[in-house]
Coordinates of N, CA, C and O in Angstrom, one line a residue:
Q294 N 1.7 -9.6 -33.1 CA 0.7 -10.2 -32.2 C 1.5 -10.8 -31.0 O 2.6 -11.1 -31.1
P295 N 0.7 -10.9 -29.9 CA 1.4 -11.4 -28.7 C 1.5 -12.9 -28.6 O 1.3 -13.5 -27.5
Y296 N 1.9 -13.6 -29.7 CA 2.1 -15.0 -29.6 C 3.2 -15.4 -30.6 O 3.5 -14.6 -31.5
T297 N 3.9 -16.5 -30.3 CA 5.0 -16.9 -31.1 C 4.8 -18.3 -31.7 O 5.7 -18.7 -32.5
N298 N 3.7 -19.0 -31.4 CA 3.5 -20.3 -32.0 C 1.9 -20.5 -32.0 O 1.2 -19.7 -31.5
Q299 N 1.6 -21.6 -32.7 CA 0.1 -21.9 -32.9 C -0.6 -22.2 -31.6 O -1.8 -21.8 -31.5
L300 N 0.0 -22.8 -30.6 CA -0.6 -23.1 -29.4 C -1.0 -21.8 -28.7 O -2.1 -21.6 -28.2
D301 N 0.0 -20.9 -28.6 CA -0.2 -19.6 -27.9 C -1.3 -18.8 -28.7 O -2.1 -18.1 -28.1
R302 N -1.3 -18.9 -30.0 CA -2.3 -18.2 -30.8 C -3.7 -18.8 -30.5 O -4.7 -18.0 -30.3
T303 N -3.8 -20.1 -30.3 CA -5.1 -20.7 -30.0 C -5.6 -20.3 -28.6 O -6.7 -20.0 -28.4
K304 N -4.6 -20.3 -27.6 CA -5.0 -19.9 -26.3 C -5.5 -18.4 -26.2 O -6.5 -18.1 -25.6
L305 N -4.8 -17.6 -27.0 CA -5.2 -16.2 -27.1 C -6.6 -16.0 -27.7 O -7.5 -15.3 -27.2
L306 N -6.9 -16.8 -28.7 CA -8.2 -16.8 -29.4 C -9.3 -17.2 -28.4 O -10.3 -16.5 -28.3
I307 N -9.0 -18.3 -27.7 CA -10.0 -18.8 -26.7 C -10.2 -17.8 -25.6 O -11.4 -17.5 -25.2
S308 N -9.2 -17.2 -25.1 CA -9.3 -16.3 -23.9 C -10.0 -15.0 -24.4 O -10.9 -14.5 -23.7
D309 N -9.7 -14.5 -25.6 CA -10.4 -13.3 -26.1 C -11.8 -13.6 -26.4 O -12.7 -12.8 -26.0
T310 N -12.2 -14.8 -26.9 CA -13.5 -15.1 -27.3 C -14.4 -15.3 -26.1 O -15.6 -14.8 -26.0
F311 N -13.9 -15.9 -25.0 CA -14.8 -16.3 -23.9 C -14.7 -15.4 -22.7 O -15.6 -15.4 -21.8
V312 N -13.6 -14.6 -22.5 CA -13.5 -13.8 -21.3 C -13.1 -12.3 -21.7 O -13.9 -11.4 -21.5
T313 N -11.9 -12.2 -22.2 CA -11.3 -10.8 -22.4 C -12.2 -9.9 -23.2 O -12.6 -8.8 -22.7
C314 N -12.6 -10.2 -24.4 CA -13.3 -9.3 -25.2 C -14.7 -9.1 -24.8 O -15.3 -8.0 -25.0
N315 N -15.3 -10.0 -24.0 CA -16.6 -9.8 -23.5 C -16.7 -8.7 -22.5 O -17.7 -7.9 -22.5
T316 N -15.7 -8.5 -21.7 CA -15.7 -7.3 -20.8 C -15.6 -6.0 -21.6 O -16.2 -5.1 -21.3
D317 N -14.8 -6.0 -22.7 CA -14.7 -4.9 -23.5 C -16.0 -4.6 -24.2 O -16.5 -3.4 -24.2
Y318 N -16.7 -5.6 -24.7 CA -18.0 -5.4 -25.3 C -19.0 -4.8 -24.3 O -19.8 -3.9 -24.7
L319 N -19.0 -5.3 -23.1 CA -19.9 -4.7 -22.1 C -19.7 -3.3 -21.8 O -20.6 -2.5 -21.7
N320 N -18.4 -3.0 -21.6 CA -18.0 -1.6 -21.4 C -18.5 -0.7 -22.5 O -19.0 0.4 -22.3
R321 N -18.2 -1.1 -23.7 CA -18.6 -0.3 -24.9 C -20.1 -0.2 -25.0 O -20.7 0.8 -25.4
A322 N -20.9 -1.3 -24.7 CA -22.3 -1.3 -24.8 C -23.0 -0.3 -23.9 O -24.0 0.3 -24.2
F323 N -22.3 0.0 -22.8 CA -22.8 0.9 -21.8 C -22.1 2.2 -21.9 O -22.0 3.0 -20.9
C324 N -21.5 2.5 -23.1 CA -20.8 3.8 -23.3 C -19.7 4.1 -22.3 O -19.5 5.3 -22.0
D325 N -19.1 3.1 -21.8 CA -18.0 3.2 -20.9 C -18.4 3.8 -19.5 O -17.6 4.3 -18.8
K326 N -19.7 3.9 -19.3 CA -20.2 4.4 -18.0 C -20.3 3.2 -17.0 O -21.3 3.0 -16.4
T327 N -19.2 2.4 -16.9 CA -19.2 1.2 -16.2 C -18.0 1.3 -15.2 O -17.2 2.2 -15.2
Y328 N -17.9 0.3 -14.3 CA -16.8 0.2 -13.4 C -16.2 -1.2 -13.6 O -16.9 -2.2 -13.6
A329 N -14.9 -1.2 -13.8 CA -14.2 -2.5 -14.1 C -13.1 -2.7 -13.1 O -12.5 -1.7 -12.7
Y330 N -12.9 -4.0 -12.8 CA -11.8 -4.3 -11.9 C -11.1 -5.5 -12.4 O -11.7 -6.3 -13.1
E331 N -9.8 -5.6 -12.2 CA -9.0 -6.7 -12.5 C -8.5 -7.3 -11.2 O -7.9 -6.7 -10.4
F332 N -8.8 -8.6 -11.0 CA -8.3 -9.3 -9.8 C -7.0 -10.0 -10.1 O -7.0 -11.0 -10.8
S333 N -6.0 -9.5 -9.6 CA -4.6 -10.0 -9.9 C -4.0 -10.8 -8.8 O -2.7 -10.8 -8.7
V334 N -4.7 -11.4 -7.9 CA -4.1 -12.2 -6.9 C -3.8 -13.6 -7.5 O -4.6 -14.2 -8.2
F335 N -2.6 -14.1 -7.2 CA -2.1 -15.3 -7.7 C -3.0 -16.4 -7.4 O -3.5 -16.5 -6.3
P336 N -3.3 -17.3 -8.3 CA -2.8 -17.5 -9.6 C -3.5 -16.7 -10.7 O -3.2 -16.8 -11.9
G337 N -4.5 -15.9 -10.3 CA -5.2 -15.0 -11.3 C -6.0 -15.7 -12.3 O -6.0 -15.4 -13.5
I338 N -6.8 -16.8 -11.9 CA -7.6 -17.4 -12.9 C -9.1 -16.9 -12.8 O -9.5 -16.4 -11.8
H339 N -9.8 -17.0 -13.9 CA -11.1 -16.5 -14.0 C -12.0 -17.1 -12.9 O -12.0 -18.3 -12.7
G340 N -12.7 -16.3 -12.2 CA -13.7 -16.7 -11.2 C -13.0 -16.8 -9.8 O -13.7 -17.1 -8.8
Q341 N -11.7 -16.7 -9.7 CA -11.0 -16.8 -8.5 C -11.5 -15.8 -7.4 O -11.5 -16.0 -6.2
D342 N -12.0 -14.6 -7.9 CA -12.4 -13.6 -7.0 C -13.7 -14.0 -6.2 O -14.0 -13.3 -5.2
L343 N -14.4 -15.0 -6.6 CA -15.6 -15.4 -5.8 C -15.3 -15.8 -4.4 O -16.1 -15.4 -3.5
N344 N -14.2 -16.4 -4.1 CA -13.9 -16.7 -2.7 C -13.7 -15.5 -1.9 O -14.0 -15.4 -0.7
F345 N -13.2 -14.4 -2.5 CA -13.0 -13.2 -1.9 C -14.3 -12.4 -1.7 O -14.5 -11.7 -0.7
T346 N -15.1 -12.5 -2.7 CA -16.4 -11.8 -2.7 C -17.3 -12.3 -1.6 O -18.0 -11.6 -0.9
F347 N -17.3 -13.6 -1.4 CA -18.2 -14.3 -0.4 C -17.4 -14.8 0.8 O -17.9 -15.7 1.5
N348 N -16.3 -14.2 1.1 CA -15.5 -14.6 2.3 C -16.3 -14.4 3.5 O -17.0 -13.4 3.7
D349 N -16.2 -15.4 4.5 CA -17.0 -15.3 5.7 C -16.3 -14.5 6.8 O -16.9 -14.3 7.9
G350 N -15.1 -13.9 6.5 CA -14.5 -13.1 7.5 C -13.8 -13.7 8.6 O -13.4 -13.1 9.6
A351 N -13.6 -15.0 8.6 CA -12.9 -15.8 9.7 C -11.5 -15.2 9.9 O -10.8 -15.0 8.9
A352 N -11.2 -15.0 11.1 CA -9.9 -14.4 11.5 C -8.7 -15.2 11.0 O -7.7 -14.6 10.6
N353 N -8.8 -16.5 10.9 CA -7.7 -17.3 10.4 C -7.6 -17.5 8.9 O -6.8 -18.2 8.4
N354 N -8.5 -16.8 8.2 CA -8.6 -16.9 6.7 C -7.6 -15.9 6.1 O -7.7 -14.7 6.3
P355 N -6.6 -16.4 5.4 CA -5.5 -15.5 4.8 C -6.1 -14.5 3.8 O -5.4 -13.6 3.4
I356 N -7.3 -14.8 3.2 CA -7.8 -13.9 2.2 C -8.6 -12.7 2.7 O -9.0 -11.9 2.0
T357 N -8.8 -12.7 4.1 CA -9.7 -11.7 4.7 C -9.3 -10.2 4.3 O -10.2 -9.5 3.9
P358 N -8.0 -9.8 4.4 CA -7.7 -8.4 4.1 C -8.1 -8.0 2.7 O -8.7 -6.9 2.5
I359 N -7.8 -8.8 1.7 CA -8.1 -8.5 0.3 C -9.6 -8.6 0.1 O -10.3 -7.8 -0.5
A360 N -10.3 -9.6 0.8 CA -11.7 -9.8 0.7 C -12.4 -8.6 1.3 O -13.4 -8.1 0.7
D361 N -11.9 -8.0 2.4 CA -12.5 -6.8 3.0 C -12.5 -5.6 2.0 O -13.5 -4.9 1.9
I362 N -11.4 -5.5 1.3 CA -11.3 -4.4 0.3 C -12.3 -4.6 -0.8 O -13.1 -3.7 -1.2
L363 N -12.3 -5.8 -1.4 CA -13.2 -6.1 -2.5 C -14.7 -5.9 -2.1 O -15.5 -5.3 -2.8
Q364 N -15.0 -6.5 -0.9 CA -16.4 -6.4 -0.4 C -16.8 -4.9 -0.1 O -18.0 -4.6 -0.4
E365 N -15.9 -4.1 0.3 CA -16.2 -2.7 0.5 C -16.6 -2.0 -0.8 O -17.6 -1.3 -0.8
Y366 N -15.8 -2.2 -1.8 CA -16.2 -1.6 -3.1 C -17.5 -2.2 -3.6 O -18.3 -1.4 -4.1
L367 N -17.7 -3.5 -3.6 CA -18.9 -4.1 -4.1 C -20.1 -3.7 -3.4 O -21.2 -3.4 -4.0
S368 N -20.1 -3.7 -2.1 CA -21.3 -3.4 -1.3 C -21.6 -1.9 -1.5 O -22.8 -1.5 -1.6
S369 N -20.6 -1.0 -1.6 CA -21.0 0.4 -1.8 C -21.6 0.6 -3.2 O -22.5 1.5 -3.4
F370 N -21.1 -0.2 -4.1 CA -21.7 -0.1 -5.5 C -23.2 -0.6 -5.4 O -24.1 0.1 -6.0
A371 N -23.5 -1.6 -4.7 CA -24.9 -2.1 -4.6 C -25.8 -1.1 -3.9 O -26.9 -0.9 -4.3
V372 N -25.2 -0.4 -2.9 CA -26.0 0.6 -2.1 C -26.1 1.9 -2.9 O -27.2 2.5 -2.9
N373 N -25.0 2.4 -3.4 CA -25.0 3.8 -4.0 C -24.9 3.9 -5.5 O -25.0 5.0 -6.0
G374 N -24.7 2.8 -6.2 CA -24.5 2.8 -7.6 C -23.1 3.2 -8.1 O -22.9 3.4 -9.3
A375 N -22.2 3.4 -7.1 CA -20.8 3.8 -7.4 C -20.0 3.1 -6.4 O -20.2 3.3 -5.2
P376 N -18.9 2.4 -6.7 CA -18.1 1.8 -5.7 C -17.1 2.8 -5.1 O -16.4 3.6 -5.8
T377 N -17.1 2.8 -3.8 CA -16.3 3.7 -3.0 C -15.7 2.9 -1.9 O -16.1 1.9 -1.5
A378 N -14.6 3.5 -1.3 CA -14.0 2.9 -0.1 C -14.0 3.9 1.0 O -13.7 5.1 0.8
K379 N -14.3 3.4 2.2 CA -14.2 4.3 3.4 C -12.8 4.6 3.8 O -12.5 5.6 4.3
N380 N -11.9 3.6 3.5 CA -10.5 3.7 3.8 C -9.9 4.8 2.9 O -9.8 4.5 1.7
D381 N -9.4 5.9 3.4 CA -8.8 6.9 2.6 C -7.5 6.5 1.9 O -7.1 7.2 0.9
S382 N -6.9 5.4 2.4 CA -5.6 5.0 1.7 C -5.9 4.2 0.4 O -5.0 4.0 -0.3
L383 N -7.1 3.8 0.2 CA -7.5 3.1 -1.0 C -7.9 4.1 -2.1 O -8.5 5.2 -1.8
P384 N -7.5 3.8 -3.4 CA -7.8 4.8 -4.4 C -9.3 4.8 -4.8 O -10.0 3.8 -4.5
S385 N -9.7 5.9 -5.3 CA -11.1 6.0 -5.8 C -11.3 5.0 -7.0 O -10.3 4.8 -7.8
F386 N -12.4 4.4 -7.1 CA -12.7 3.5 -8.1 C -13.2 4.3 -9.3 O -14.2 4.9 -9.3
P387 N -12.4 4.3 -10.4 CA -12.7 5.2 -11.5 C -13.8 4.5 -12.4 O -14.0 3.3 -12.5
Q388 N -14.6 5.4 -13.0 CA -15.5 4.9 -14.1 C -14.6 4.6 -15.2 O -13.6 5.2 -15.5
H389 N -15.0 3.5 -16.0 CA -14.2 3.0 -17.1 C -13.8 4.2 -18.0 O -12.6 4.4 -18.3
G390 N -14.8 4.8 -18.5 CA -14.6 6.0 -19.3 C -13.8 5.8 -20.6 O -13.4 4.6 -20.9
E391 N -13.6 6.8 -21.4 CA -12.9 6.7 -22.7 C -11.4 6.3 -22.5 O -10.8 5.8 -23.3
G392 N -10.9 6.6 -21.3 CA -9.5 6.3 -21.0 C -9.4 4.8 -20.6 O -8.2 4.4 -20.3
A393 N -10.4 4.0 -20.6 CA -10.4 2.6 -20.2 C -9.7 2.3 -18.9 O -8.8 1.5 -18.8
K394 N -10.2 3.0 -17.9 CA -9.6 2.8 -16.5 C -10.2 1.7 -15.8 O -11.4 1.4 -15.9
L395 N -9.4 1.0 -15.0 CA -10.0 -0.1 -14.1 C -9.2 -0.1 -12.8 O -8.1 0.5 -12.7
L396 N -9.8 -0.7 -11.8 CA -9.2 -0.9 -10.5 C -8.5 -2.2 -10.5 O -9.2 -3.2 -10.8
N397 N -7.2 -2.3 -10.2 CA -6.5 -3.5 -10.1 C -6.3 -3.9 -8.6 O -5.8 -3.1 -7.9
I398 N -6.9 -5.0 -8.2 CA -6.8 -5.5 -6.9 C -5.8 -6.7 -6.8 O -6.0 -7.7 -7.5
S399 N -4.7 -6.5 -6.1 CA -3.7 -7.6 -6.0 C -3.3 -7.8 -4.6 O -3.8 -7.1 -3.7
A400 N -2.5 -8.8 -4.3 CA -2.0 -9.1 -3.0 C -1.1 -8.0 -2.4 O -1.0 -7.9 -1.2
T401 N -0.6 -7.2 -3.3 CA 0.3 -6.1 -2.8 C -0.4 -4.7 -2.6 O 0.2 -3.8 -2.2
G402 N -1.7 -4.7 -3.1 CA -2.4 -3.4 -3.0 C -3.4 -3.2 -4.1 O -3.7 -4.1 -4.8
V403 N -3.9 -2.0 -4.1 CA -5.0 -1.6 -5.1 C -4.4 -0.4 -5.8 O -3.9 0.5 -5.3
A404 N -4.6 -0.4 -7.2 CA -4.1 0.6 -8.0 C -5.1 0.8 -9.2 O -5.8 -0.1 -9.6
V405 N -5.0 2.0 -9.8 CA -5.8 2.3 -11.0 C -4.9 2.1 -12.2 O -3.8 2.6 -12.2
N406 N -5.4 1.3 -13.1 CA -4.6 1.0 -14.3 C -5.4 1.2 -15.6 O -6.6 1.4 -15.5
T407 N -4.8 1.1 -16.7 CA -5.5 1.1 -18.0 C -5.9 -0.3 -18.3 O -5.2 -1.3 -18.2
D408 N -7.2 -0.5 -18.8 CA -7.8 -1.8 -19.1 C -7.2 -2.3 -20.4 O -7.4 -1.7 -21.4
D409 N -6.5 -3.4 -20.3 CA -5.9 -4.0 -21.5 C -6.8 -4.8 -22.4 O -6.5 -5.3 -23.4
T410 N -8.1 -4.9 -22.0 CA -9.1 -5.5 -22.8 C -9.5 -4.5 -23.9 O -10.2 -4.9 -24.9
R411 N -9.2 -3.2 -23.8 CA -9.5 -2.2 -24.8 C -8.3 -2.3 -25.8 O -7.3 -1.6 -25.7
N412 N -8.4 -3.2 -26.7 CA -7.3 -3.5 -27.7 C -7.9 -3.7 -29.1 O -9.1 -3.9 -29.3
E413 N -7.0 -3.7 -30.0 CA -7.4 -3.8 -31.4 C -8.0 -5.2 -31.8 O -8.8 -5.3 -32.6
R414 N -7.5 -6.3 -31.1 CA -8.0 -7.6 -31.3 C -9.5 -7.6 -31.0 O -10.4 -8.1 -31.8
C415 N -9.9 -7.1 -29.8 CA -11.3 -7.1 -29.4 C -12.1 -6.3 -30.3 O -13.3 -6.6 -30.7
K416 N -11.6 -5.1 -30.7 CA -12.3 -4.3 -31.7 C -12.5 -5.0 -33.0 O -13.6 -4.9 -33.6
F417 N -11.5 -5.7 -33.5 CA -11.7 -6.5 -34.7 C -12.8 -7.5 -34.6 O -13.7 -7.7 -35.4
W418 N -12.8 -8.3 -33.5 CA -13.8 -9.4 -33.3 C -15.2 -8.8 -33.1 O -16.2 -9.4 -33.6
Q419 N -15.3 -7.6 -32.5 CA -16.6 -7.0 -32.4 C -17.2 -6.6 -33.7 O -18.5 -6.6 -33.8
Q420 N -16.5 -6.4 -34.7 CA -17.0 -6.1 -36.0 C -17.8 -7.2 -36.6 O -18.7 -7.0 -37.4
A421 N -17.5 -8.4 -36.2 CA -18.2 -9.6 -36.7 C -19.6 -9.6 -36.3 O -20.5 -10.3 -36.9
L422 N -19.9 -9.0 -35.2 CA -21.3 -9.0 -34.6 C -22.1 -8.0 -35.4 O -23.3 -7.9 -35.4

């Protein structure tokens, strides 16, 4: 397991219970016909992407470039039912699918990765339901 002491074990249990595994459950509930993204901008805490989602676009705001990217994907999803980007240098937003793909948005760029919430721990906890 990815822990070496009881404190880390407890932190993992809490994060799996309240955040991590819930995203896996939702993807599975919709037969992986979903779109998932991971927001990896430092410090990477849950809910941090809200400032980027609702950024006002002020020129002196350092989050504007990342916010523009996130807002482009989110608004195209709201309009078309699939997130896309007008900017050809940005990757296509993959459907989660059986390969558990997600879009990772970070301060250094945007990339397609494998979703690490698709793991044996979450599968185990889901059996309890």
